[in-house]
Coordinates of C-alpha atoms in Angstrom, one line a residue:
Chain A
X1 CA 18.4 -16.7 36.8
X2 CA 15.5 -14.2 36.3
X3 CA 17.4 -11.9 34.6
X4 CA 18.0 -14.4 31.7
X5 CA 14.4 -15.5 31.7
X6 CA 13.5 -11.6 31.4
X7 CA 15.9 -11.0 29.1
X8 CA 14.7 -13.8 26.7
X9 CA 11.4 -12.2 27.1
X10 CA 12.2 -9.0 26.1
X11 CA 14.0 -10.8 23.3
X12 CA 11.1 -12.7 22.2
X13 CA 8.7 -9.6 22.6
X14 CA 10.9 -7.0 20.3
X15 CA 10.8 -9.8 17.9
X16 CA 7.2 -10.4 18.0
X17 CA 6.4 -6.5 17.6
X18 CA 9.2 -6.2 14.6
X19 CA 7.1 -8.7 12.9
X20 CA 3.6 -7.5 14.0
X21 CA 4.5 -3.9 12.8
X22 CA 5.9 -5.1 9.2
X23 CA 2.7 -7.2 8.5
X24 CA 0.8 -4.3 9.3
X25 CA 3.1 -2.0 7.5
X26 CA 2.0 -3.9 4.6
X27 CA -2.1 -3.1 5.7
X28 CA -0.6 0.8 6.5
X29 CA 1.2 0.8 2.9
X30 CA -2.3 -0.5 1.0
X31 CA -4.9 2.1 3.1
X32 CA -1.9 4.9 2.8
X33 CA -1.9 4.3 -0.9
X34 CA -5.7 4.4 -1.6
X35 CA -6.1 7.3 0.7
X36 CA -3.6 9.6 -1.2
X37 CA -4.8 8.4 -4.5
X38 CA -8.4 9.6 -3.4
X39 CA -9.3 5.8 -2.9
X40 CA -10.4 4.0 0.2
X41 CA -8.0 1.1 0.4
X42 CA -8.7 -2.8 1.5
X43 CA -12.1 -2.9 3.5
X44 CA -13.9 -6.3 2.8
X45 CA -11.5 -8.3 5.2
X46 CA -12.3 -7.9 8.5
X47 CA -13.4 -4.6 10.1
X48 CA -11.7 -1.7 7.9
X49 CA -10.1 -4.6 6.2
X50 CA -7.5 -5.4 9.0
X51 CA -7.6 -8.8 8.9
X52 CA -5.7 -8.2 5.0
X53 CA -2.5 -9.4 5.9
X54 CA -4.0 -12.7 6.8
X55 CA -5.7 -12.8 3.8
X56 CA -2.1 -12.0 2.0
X57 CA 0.0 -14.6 4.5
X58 CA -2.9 -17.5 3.7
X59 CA -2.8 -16.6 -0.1
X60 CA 1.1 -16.6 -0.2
X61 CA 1.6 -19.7 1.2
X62 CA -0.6 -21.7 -0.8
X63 CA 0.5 -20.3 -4.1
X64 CA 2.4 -22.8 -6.1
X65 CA 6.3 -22.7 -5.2
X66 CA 8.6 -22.3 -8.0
X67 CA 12.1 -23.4 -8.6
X68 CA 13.8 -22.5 -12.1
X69 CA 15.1 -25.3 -13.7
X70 CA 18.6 -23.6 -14.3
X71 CA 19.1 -22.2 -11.1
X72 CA 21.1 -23.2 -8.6
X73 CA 18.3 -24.5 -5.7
X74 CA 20.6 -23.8 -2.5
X75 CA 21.2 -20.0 -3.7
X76 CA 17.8 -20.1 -4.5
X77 CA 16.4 -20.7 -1.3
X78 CA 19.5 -18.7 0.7
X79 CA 18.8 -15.3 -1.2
X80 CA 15.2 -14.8 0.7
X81 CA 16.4 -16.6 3.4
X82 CA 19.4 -13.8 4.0
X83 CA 17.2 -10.8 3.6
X84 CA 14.6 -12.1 5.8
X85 CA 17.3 -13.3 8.5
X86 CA 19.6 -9.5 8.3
X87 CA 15.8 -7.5 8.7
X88 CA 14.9 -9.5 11.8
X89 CA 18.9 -9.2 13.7
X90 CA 19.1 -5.5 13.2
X91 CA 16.5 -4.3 15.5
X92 CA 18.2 -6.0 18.3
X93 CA 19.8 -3.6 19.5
X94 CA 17.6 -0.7 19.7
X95 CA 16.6 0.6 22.9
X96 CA 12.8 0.5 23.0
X97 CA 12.9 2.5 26.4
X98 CA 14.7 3.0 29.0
X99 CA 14.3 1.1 32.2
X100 CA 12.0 -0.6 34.2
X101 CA 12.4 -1.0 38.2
X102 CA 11.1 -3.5 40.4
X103 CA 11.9 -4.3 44.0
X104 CA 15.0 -7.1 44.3
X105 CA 15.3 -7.1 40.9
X106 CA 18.1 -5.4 38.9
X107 CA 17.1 -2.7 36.3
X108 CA 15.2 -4.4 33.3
X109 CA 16.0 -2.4 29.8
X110 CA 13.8 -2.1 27.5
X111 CA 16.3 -3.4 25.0
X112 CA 17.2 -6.8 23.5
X113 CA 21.1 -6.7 24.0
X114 CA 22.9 -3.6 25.5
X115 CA 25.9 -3.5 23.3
X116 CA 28.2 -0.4 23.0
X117 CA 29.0 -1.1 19.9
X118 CA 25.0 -0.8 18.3
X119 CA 25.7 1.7 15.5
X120 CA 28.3 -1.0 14.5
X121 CA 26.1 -3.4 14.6
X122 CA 23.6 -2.3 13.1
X123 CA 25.9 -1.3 9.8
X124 CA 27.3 -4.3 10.0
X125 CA 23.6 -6.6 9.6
X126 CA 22.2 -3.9 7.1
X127 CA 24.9 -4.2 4.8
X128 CA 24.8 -7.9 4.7
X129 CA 21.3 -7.4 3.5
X130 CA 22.6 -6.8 0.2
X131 CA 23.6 -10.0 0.2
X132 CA 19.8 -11.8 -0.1
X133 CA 19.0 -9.3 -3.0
X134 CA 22.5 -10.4 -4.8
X135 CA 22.2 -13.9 -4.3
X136 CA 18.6 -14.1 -5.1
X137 CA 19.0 -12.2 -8.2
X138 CA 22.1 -14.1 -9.3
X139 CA 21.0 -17.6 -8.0
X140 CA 17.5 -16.9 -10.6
X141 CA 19.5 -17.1 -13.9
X142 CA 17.5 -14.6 -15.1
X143 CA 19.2 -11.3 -16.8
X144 CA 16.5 -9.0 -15.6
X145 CA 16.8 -10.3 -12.1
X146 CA 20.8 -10.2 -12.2
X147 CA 20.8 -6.9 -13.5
X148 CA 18.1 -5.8 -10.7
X149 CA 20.5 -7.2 -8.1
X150 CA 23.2 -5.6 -9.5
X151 CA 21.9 -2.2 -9.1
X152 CA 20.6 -3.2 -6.1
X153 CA 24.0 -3.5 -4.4
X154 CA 25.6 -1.2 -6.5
X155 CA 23.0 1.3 -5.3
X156 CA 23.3 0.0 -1.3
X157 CA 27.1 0.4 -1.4
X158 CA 27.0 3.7 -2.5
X159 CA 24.5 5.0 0.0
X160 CA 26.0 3.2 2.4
X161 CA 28.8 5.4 2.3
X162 CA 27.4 8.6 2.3
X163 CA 25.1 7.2 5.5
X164 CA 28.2 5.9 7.1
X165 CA 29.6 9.4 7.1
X166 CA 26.3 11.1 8.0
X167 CA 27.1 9.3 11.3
X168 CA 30.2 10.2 12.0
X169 CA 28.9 13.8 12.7
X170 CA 26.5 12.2 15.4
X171 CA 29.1 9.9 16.9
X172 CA 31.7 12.8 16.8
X173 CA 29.0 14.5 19.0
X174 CA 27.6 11.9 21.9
X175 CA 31.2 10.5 21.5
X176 CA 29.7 6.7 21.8
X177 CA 28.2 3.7 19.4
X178 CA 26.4 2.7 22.1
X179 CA 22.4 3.9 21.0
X180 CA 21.0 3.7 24.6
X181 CA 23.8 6.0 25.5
X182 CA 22.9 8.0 22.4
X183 CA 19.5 8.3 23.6
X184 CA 19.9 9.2 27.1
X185 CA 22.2 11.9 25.9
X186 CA 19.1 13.5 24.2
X187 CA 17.4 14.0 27.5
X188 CA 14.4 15.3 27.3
X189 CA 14.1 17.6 24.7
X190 CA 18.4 18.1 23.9
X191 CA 17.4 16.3 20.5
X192 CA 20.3 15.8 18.0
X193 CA 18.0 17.3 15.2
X194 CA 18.7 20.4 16.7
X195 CA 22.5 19.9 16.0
X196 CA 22.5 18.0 13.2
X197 CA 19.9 18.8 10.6
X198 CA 21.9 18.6 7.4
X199 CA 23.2 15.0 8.4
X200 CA 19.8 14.3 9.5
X201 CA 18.6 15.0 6.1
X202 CA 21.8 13.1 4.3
X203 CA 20.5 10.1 6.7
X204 CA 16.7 10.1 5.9
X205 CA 18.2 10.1 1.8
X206 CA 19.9 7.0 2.1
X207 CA 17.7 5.4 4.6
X208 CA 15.1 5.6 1.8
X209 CA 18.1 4.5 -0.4
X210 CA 18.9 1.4 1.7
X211 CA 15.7 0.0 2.1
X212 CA 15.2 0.0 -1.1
X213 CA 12.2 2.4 -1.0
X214 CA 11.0 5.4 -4.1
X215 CA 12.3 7.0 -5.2
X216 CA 15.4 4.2 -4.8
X217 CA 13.6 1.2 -5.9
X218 CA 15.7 1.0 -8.9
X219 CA 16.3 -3.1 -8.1
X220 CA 12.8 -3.7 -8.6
X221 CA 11.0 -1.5 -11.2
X222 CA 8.4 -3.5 -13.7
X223 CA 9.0 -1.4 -17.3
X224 CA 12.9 -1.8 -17.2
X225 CA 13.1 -5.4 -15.2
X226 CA 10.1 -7.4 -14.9
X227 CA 9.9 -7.5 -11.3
X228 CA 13.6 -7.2 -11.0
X229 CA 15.9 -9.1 -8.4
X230 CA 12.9 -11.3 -7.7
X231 CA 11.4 -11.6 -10.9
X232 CA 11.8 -15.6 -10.5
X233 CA 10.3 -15.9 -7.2
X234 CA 6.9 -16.8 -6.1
X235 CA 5.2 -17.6 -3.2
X236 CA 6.5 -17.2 0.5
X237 CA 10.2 -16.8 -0.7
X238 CA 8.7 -13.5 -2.6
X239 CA 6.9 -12.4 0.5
X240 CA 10.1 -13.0 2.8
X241 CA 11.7 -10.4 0.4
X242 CA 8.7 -7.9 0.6
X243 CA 8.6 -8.8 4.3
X244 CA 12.2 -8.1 4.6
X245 CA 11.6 -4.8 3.0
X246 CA 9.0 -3.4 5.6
X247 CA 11.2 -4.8 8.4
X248 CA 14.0 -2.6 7.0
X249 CA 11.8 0.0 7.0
X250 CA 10.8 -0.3 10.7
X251 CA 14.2 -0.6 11.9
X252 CA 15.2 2.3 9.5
X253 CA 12.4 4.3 11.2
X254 CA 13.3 3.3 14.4
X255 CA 17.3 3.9 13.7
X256 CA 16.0 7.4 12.9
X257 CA 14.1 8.5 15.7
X258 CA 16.7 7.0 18.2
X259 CA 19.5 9.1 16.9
X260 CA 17.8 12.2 15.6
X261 CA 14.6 12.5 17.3
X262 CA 15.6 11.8 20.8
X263 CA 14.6 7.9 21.1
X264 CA 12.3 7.4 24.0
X265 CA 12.7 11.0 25.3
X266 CA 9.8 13.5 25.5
X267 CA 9.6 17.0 26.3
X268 CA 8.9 17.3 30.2
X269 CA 9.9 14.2 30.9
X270 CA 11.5 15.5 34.1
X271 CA 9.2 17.2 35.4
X272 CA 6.3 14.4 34.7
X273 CA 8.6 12.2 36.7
X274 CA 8.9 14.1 39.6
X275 CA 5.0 15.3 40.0
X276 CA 3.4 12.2 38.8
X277 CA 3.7 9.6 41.9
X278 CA 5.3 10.0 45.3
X279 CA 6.4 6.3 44.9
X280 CA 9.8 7.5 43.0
X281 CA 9.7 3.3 41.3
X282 CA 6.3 4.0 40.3
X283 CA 7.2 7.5 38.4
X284 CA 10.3 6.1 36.5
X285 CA 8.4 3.0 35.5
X286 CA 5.5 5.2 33.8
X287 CA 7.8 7.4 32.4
X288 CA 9.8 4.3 31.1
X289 CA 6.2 3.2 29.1
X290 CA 5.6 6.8 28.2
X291 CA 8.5 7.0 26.5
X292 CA 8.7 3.8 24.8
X293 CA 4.8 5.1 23.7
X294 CA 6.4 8.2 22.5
X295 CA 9.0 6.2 20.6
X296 CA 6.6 4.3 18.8
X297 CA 4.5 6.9 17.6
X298 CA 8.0 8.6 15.9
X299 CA 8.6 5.2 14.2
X300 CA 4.9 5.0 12.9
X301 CA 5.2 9.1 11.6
X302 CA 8.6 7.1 10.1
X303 CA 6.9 4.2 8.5
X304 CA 3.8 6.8 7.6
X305 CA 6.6 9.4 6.2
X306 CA 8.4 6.5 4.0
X307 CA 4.7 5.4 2.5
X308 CA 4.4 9.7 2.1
X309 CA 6.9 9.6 0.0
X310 CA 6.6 6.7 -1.9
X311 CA 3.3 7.7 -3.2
X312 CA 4.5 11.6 -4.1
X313 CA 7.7 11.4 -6.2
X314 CA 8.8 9.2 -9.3
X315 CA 11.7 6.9 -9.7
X316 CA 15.4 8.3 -9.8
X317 CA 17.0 7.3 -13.4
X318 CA 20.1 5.5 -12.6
X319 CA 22.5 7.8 -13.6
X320 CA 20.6 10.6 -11.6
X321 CA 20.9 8.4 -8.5
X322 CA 24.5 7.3 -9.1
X323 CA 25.2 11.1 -9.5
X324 CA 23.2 11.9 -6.2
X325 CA 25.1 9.7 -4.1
X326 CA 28.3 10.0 -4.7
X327 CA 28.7 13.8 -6.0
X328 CA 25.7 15.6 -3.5
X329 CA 25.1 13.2 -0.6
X330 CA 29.1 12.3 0.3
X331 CA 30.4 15.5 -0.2
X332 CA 28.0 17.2 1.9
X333 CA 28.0 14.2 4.4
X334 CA 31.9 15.4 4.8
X335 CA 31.0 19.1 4.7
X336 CA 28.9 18.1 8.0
X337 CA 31.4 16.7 9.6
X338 CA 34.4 20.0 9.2
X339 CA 31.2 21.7 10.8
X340 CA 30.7 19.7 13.4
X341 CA 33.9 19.7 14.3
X342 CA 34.5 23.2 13.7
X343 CA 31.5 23.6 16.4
X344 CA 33.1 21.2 18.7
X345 CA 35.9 22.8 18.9
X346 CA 34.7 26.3 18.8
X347 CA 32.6 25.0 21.8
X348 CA 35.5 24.2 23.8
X349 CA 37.2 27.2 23.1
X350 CA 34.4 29.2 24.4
X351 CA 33.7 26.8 27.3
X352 CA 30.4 25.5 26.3
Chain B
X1 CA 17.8 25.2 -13.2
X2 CA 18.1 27.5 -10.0
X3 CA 19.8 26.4 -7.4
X4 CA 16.7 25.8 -5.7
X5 CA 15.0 23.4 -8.1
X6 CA 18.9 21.8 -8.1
X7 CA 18.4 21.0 -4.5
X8 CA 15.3 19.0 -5.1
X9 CA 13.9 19.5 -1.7
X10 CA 11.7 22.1 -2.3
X11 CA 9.5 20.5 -4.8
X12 CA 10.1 17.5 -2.5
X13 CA 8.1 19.4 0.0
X14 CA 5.7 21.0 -2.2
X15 CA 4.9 17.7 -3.8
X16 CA 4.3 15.9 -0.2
X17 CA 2.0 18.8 0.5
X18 CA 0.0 17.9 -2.8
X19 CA -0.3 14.4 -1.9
X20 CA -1.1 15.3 2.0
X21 CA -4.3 17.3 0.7
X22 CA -5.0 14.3 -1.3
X23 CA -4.9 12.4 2.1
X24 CA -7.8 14.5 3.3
X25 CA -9.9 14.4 0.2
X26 CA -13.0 12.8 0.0
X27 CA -12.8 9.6 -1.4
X28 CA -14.3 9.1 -5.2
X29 CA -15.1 5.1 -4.3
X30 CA -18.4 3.5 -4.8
X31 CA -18.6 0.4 -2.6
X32 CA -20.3 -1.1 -5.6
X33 CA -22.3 -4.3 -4.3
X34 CA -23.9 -2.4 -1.6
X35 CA -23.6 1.4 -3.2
X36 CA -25.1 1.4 -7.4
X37 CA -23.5 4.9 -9.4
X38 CA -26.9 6.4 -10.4
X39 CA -27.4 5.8 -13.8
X40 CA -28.9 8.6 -16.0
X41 CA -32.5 8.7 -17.1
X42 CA -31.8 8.8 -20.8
X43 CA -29.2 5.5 -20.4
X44 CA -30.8 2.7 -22.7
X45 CA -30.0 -0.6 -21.1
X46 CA -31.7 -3.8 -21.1
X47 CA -34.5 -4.3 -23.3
X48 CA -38.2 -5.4 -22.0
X49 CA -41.3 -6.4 -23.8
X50 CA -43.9 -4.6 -22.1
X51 CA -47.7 -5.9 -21.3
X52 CA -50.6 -3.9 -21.3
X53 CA -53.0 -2.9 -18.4
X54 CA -54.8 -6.0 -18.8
X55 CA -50.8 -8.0 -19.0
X56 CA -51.4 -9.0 -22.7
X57 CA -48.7 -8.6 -24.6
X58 CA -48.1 -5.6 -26.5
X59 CA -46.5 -6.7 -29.6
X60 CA -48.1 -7.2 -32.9
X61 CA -45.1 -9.0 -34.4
X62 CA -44.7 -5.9 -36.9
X63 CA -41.3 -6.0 -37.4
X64 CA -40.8 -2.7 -37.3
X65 CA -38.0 -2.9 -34.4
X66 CA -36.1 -5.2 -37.0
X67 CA -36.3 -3.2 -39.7
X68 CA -35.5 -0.1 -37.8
X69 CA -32.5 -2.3 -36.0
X70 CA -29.3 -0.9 -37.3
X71 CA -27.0 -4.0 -35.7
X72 CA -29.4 -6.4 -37.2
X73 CA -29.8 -7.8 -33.7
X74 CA -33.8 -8.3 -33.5
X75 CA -35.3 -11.5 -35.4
X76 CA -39.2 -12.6 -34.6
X77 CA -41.6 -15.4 -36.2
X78 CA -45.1 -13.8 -36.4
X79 CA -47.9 -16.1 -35.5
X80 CA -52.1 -15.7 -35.6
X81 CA -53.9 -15.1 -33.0
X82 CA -56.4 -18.6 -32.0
X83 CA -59.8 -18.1 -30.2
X84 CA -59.4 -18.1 -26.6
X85 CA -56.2 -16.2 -26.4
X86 CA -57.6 -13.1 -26.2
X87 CA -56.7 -12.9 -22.9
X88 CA -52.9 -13.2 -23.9
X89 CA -52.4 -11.3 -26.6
X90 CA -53.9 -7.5 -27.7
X91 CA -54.2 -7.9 -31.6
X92 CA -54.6 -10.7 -33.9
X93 CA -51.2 -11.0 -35.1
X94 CA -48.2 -12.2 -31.7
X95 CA -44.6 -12.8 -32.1
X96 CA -44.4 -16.2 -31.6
X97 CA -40.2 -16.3 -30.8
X98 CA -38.9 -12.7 -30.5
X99 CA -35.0 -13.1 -29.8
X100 CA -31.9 -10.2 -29.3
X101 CA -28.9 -10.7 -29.8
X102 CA -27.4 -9.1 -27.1
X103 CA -24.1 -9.3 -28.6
X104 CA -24.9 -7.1 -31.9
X105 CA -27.3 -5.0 -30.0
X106 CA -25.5 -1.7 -29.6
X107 CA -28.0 -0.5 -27.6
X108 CA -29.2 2.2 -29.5
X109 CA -32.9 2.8 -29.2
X110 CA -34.2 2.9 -32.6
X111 CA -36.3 -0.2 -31.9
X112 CA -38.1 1.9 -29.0
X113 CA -38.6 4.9 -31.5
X114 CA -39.8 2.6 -34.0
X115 CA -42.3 1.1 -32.4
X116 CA -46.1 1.7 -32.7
X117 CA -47.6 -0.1 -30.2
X118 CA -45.1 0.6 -27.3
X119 CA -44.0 -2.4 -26.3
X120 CA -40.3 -2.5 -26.6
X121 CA -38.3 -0.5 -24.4
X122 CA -35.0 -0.4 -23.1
X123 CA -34.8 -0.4 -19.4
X124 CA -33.0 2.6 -17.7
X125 CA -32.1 0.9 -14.6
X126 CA -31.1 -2.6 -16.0
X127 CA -27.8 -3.3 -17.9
X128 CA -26.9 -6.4 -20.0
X129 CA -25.9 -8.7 -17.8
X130 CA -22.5 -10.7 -18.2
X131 CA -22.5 -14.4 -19.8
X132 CA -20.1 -17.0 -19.8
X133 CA -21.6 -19.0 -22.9
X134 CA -22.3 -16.6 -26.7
X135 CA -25.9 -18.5 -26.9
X136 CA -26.9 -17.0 -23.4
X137 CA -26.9 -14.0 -25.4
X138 CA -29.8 -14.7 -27.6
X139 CA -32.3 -13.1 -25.5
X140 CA -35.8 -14.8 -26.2
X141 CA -39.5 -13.6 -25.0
X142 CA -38.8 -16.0 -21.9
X143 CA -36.4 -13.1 -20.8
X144 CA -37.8 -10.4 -22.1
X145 CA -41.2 -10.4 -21.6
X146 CA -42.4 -8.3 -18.9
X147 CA -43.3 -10.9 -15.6
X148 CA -47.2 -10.7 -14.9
X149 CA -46.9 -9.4 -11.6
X150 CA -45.3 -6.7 -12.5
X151 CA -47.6 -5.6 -15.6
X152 CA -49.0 -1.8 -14.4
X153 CA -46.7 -1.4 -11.5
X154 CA -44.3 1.6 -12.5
X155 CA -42.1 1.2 -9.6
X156 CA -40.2 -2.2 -10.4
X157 CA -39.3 -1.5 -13.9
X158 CA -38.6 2.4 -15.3
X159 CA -39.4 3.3 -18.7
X160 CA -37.7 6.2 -21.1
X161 CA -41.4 7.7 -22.2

């Protein structure tokens, strides 16, 4: 059974890099802070002050736990639990690259499960995030944590909508779910930017949106709320929710650059393969890591873009967000998909 | 609003450029254990009661400083010189306790103008350190009083002349 024992591998390795990337996300987010507020950021920890996020797990865990007394303890305990658990399933299905070959073996993918259904999926976990910001709010007993929650999901449904329908436009295009097939279909330098720039933009809104990032970060926000949904929690459980955050935002990141940015795929991929090893194995496997290089540096200009932007513009009021969402972003998300399909079938008409 | 500033992404843009030349910048942090800000030459910090060439004290116990002392922060006993102390201090008449209080002082420098004989000065280098107790901030001559060693050596302590 090799392929299992690869497979769990693979498994164990995306999950190890998920987490690797959001505790260092949290290390990016500090230096990308102090750097575009003129400052220089954590340095005393560690060379440049990379061993921070050691410093921040140590400091979280012994900080003193605490249960409100009118709360209800399994809720408690399940809200973190959920957000934590929904950030670490979605990047399952990602295709980190494409495949590796080795003699007598069959081809290894650089994926954790192949499933053709990975957009599905992938809307299916992220909306059950929602669910550990709900439950934590409402499991505090706290007003400013419920009402934090509460626009926390009201705010997730909403953009969840108009991000469901800025994908139709891509699926109506590769005509699959399946994100490895997505990718390969971007070949090289076919990117689907090129073809979908409006929905690519729609996307990138409510990405920001559903990870609960500025300008969206209307369920936490310190002048209206406290702390908002996690007003009541200290310790761990808060860092599994801030944790839970930065994994969303790797996977949102990651979501991005798979559809719109071509995944693993590189300009002159083709011809690098052909001219870079007469052992044909040898060229696909280097490719294979090129790419999967490649793919990581669009995730880190992702996670980099997301800190960009959290640092440049102000909050949304609610109303302004509410009105964003469901009167700008949904209307034009359906807008983009007449087009599209007025270009697909144009495109067939003339033969393309 | 035009229909540009209605699509927001415009200033979006412009605002990420802002913050991207920010990004660049050179950074405004002192890494302060290591790194001191330079202090100016006129700051008045920490006072000193200075010795003369021959490390006797300066101070004549005039009371001058006190009287000149808008905060009311400078008390001193006066005391007579005895035979044999020549050596310690320069005229017949010594301050016997001289004490700050570093919590009136408001740092001022009228003491340093008021005295004749030169021997209070506030340091330029040297700030008021933090306490954790209000009596550590009753300065006496045991820290105030210029250190022996140091009596004609310009280099460890810098004075506003």
């Amino acid at each position: 059974m090799p392929i299992l024992a690869i497979q769990a591998i693979i498994i164990i390795t995306i999950f190890g890099i998920t987490l690797l990337i959001a505790t260092y996300s949290t290390y990016a987010e500090r230096k990308v802070a102090a750097f575009l507020q003129d400052r220089i950021g954590p340095n005393r920890a560690g060379p440049f002050g990379l061993a921070q996020p050691l410093a921040d797990a140590v400091k979280m865990f012994f900080k003193e736990e605490f249960i409100p007394a009118k709360s209800n303890k399994w809720l408690f305990i399940a809200g973190p639990s959920l957000a934590m658990l929904t950030a670490c399933m979605s990047s399952a299905v990602i295709p980190f690259g494409n495949t590796l070959r080795f003699e007598g073996l069959p081809e290894i993918r650089l994926q954790a499960i192949e499933v053709n259904i990975g957009m599905l999926y992938i809307f299916g976990v992220v909306s059950l995030g929602v669910y550990g910001v709900m439950i934590g709010g409402w499991a505090s007993n706290n007003k400013f944590s419920l009402l934090g929650a509460v626009r926390a999901a009201s705010q997730n449904i909403s953009y969840e909508l108009a991000m469901g329908l800025s994908i139709i436009a891509i699926l109506m295009m590769t005509g699959t779910l399946s994100l490895r097939e997505i990718s390969l279909q971007q070949h090289g330098f076919n990117w689907n930017i090129w073809y979908q720039p409006l929905g690519f933009i729609i996307f990138l809104v409510c990405a920001f949106a559903e990870t609960n990032r500025t300008p969206f970060d209307l369920p936490e926000c310190e002048t209206e709320l406290i702390g908002g949904y996690h007003t009541e929690y200290s310790s761990m459980k808060l860092g599994l929710y801030l944790f839970a955050e930065y994994i969303n935002i790797f996977v949102a990141s990651a979501v991005m650059s798979t559809l719109y940015f071509g995944g693993f795929n590189f300009p002159g991929m083709d011809w690098l393969e052909a001219n870079i090893s007469k052992d044909p194995q040898l060229a696909h496997n280097i490719v294979t890591i090129l790419g999967t290089v490649v793919l990581f540096a669009k995730i880190f200009f992702f996670i980099f873009f997301f800190m960009w932007v959290r640092w440049t513009l102000p909050r949304f009021r609610y109303d302004q967000l509410m009105n964003l969402g469901w009167k700008v972003l949904i209307p034009l998300a359906i807008l983009n998909i007449v087009l599209t399909g007025g270009g697909i079938l144009l495109g067939e008409k003339l033969g393309w | 609003m035009t229909i540009a500033e209605k699509m927001y992404l415009p200033a979006v843009f412009q605002g990420l450029s802002i913050t991207m030349r920010h990004f660049f910048k050179k950074k405004a942090t002192i890494q302060y254990p290591e790194q001191q800000r330079p202090i100016g030459k006129e700051f008045r910090g920490l006072h000193v009661l200075r010795r003369d060439e021959k490390n006797r004290e300066r101070c004549t116990a005039c009371g001058l400083c006190a009287v000149a002392c808008p905060a009311e922060a400078i008390t001193m006993v006066a005391g007579e010189r005895k035979k044999g102390e020549e050596h310690l201090y320069r005229e017949e008449k010594y301050a016997v306790t001289y004490e700050i209080n570093m919590l009136r002082c408001i740092f001022c420098g009228l003491c340093e103008e008021a005295c004749p004989k030169e021997a209070v000065f506030l340091q330029n280098n040297k700030m008021a350190p933090p306490r954790y107790e209000r009596d550590e901030f009753i300065y006496g001559k045991d820290r105030l009083l210029e250190p022996l060693d140091a009596g004609n050596s310009k280099e460890n302590i810098k004075y506003r002349y």
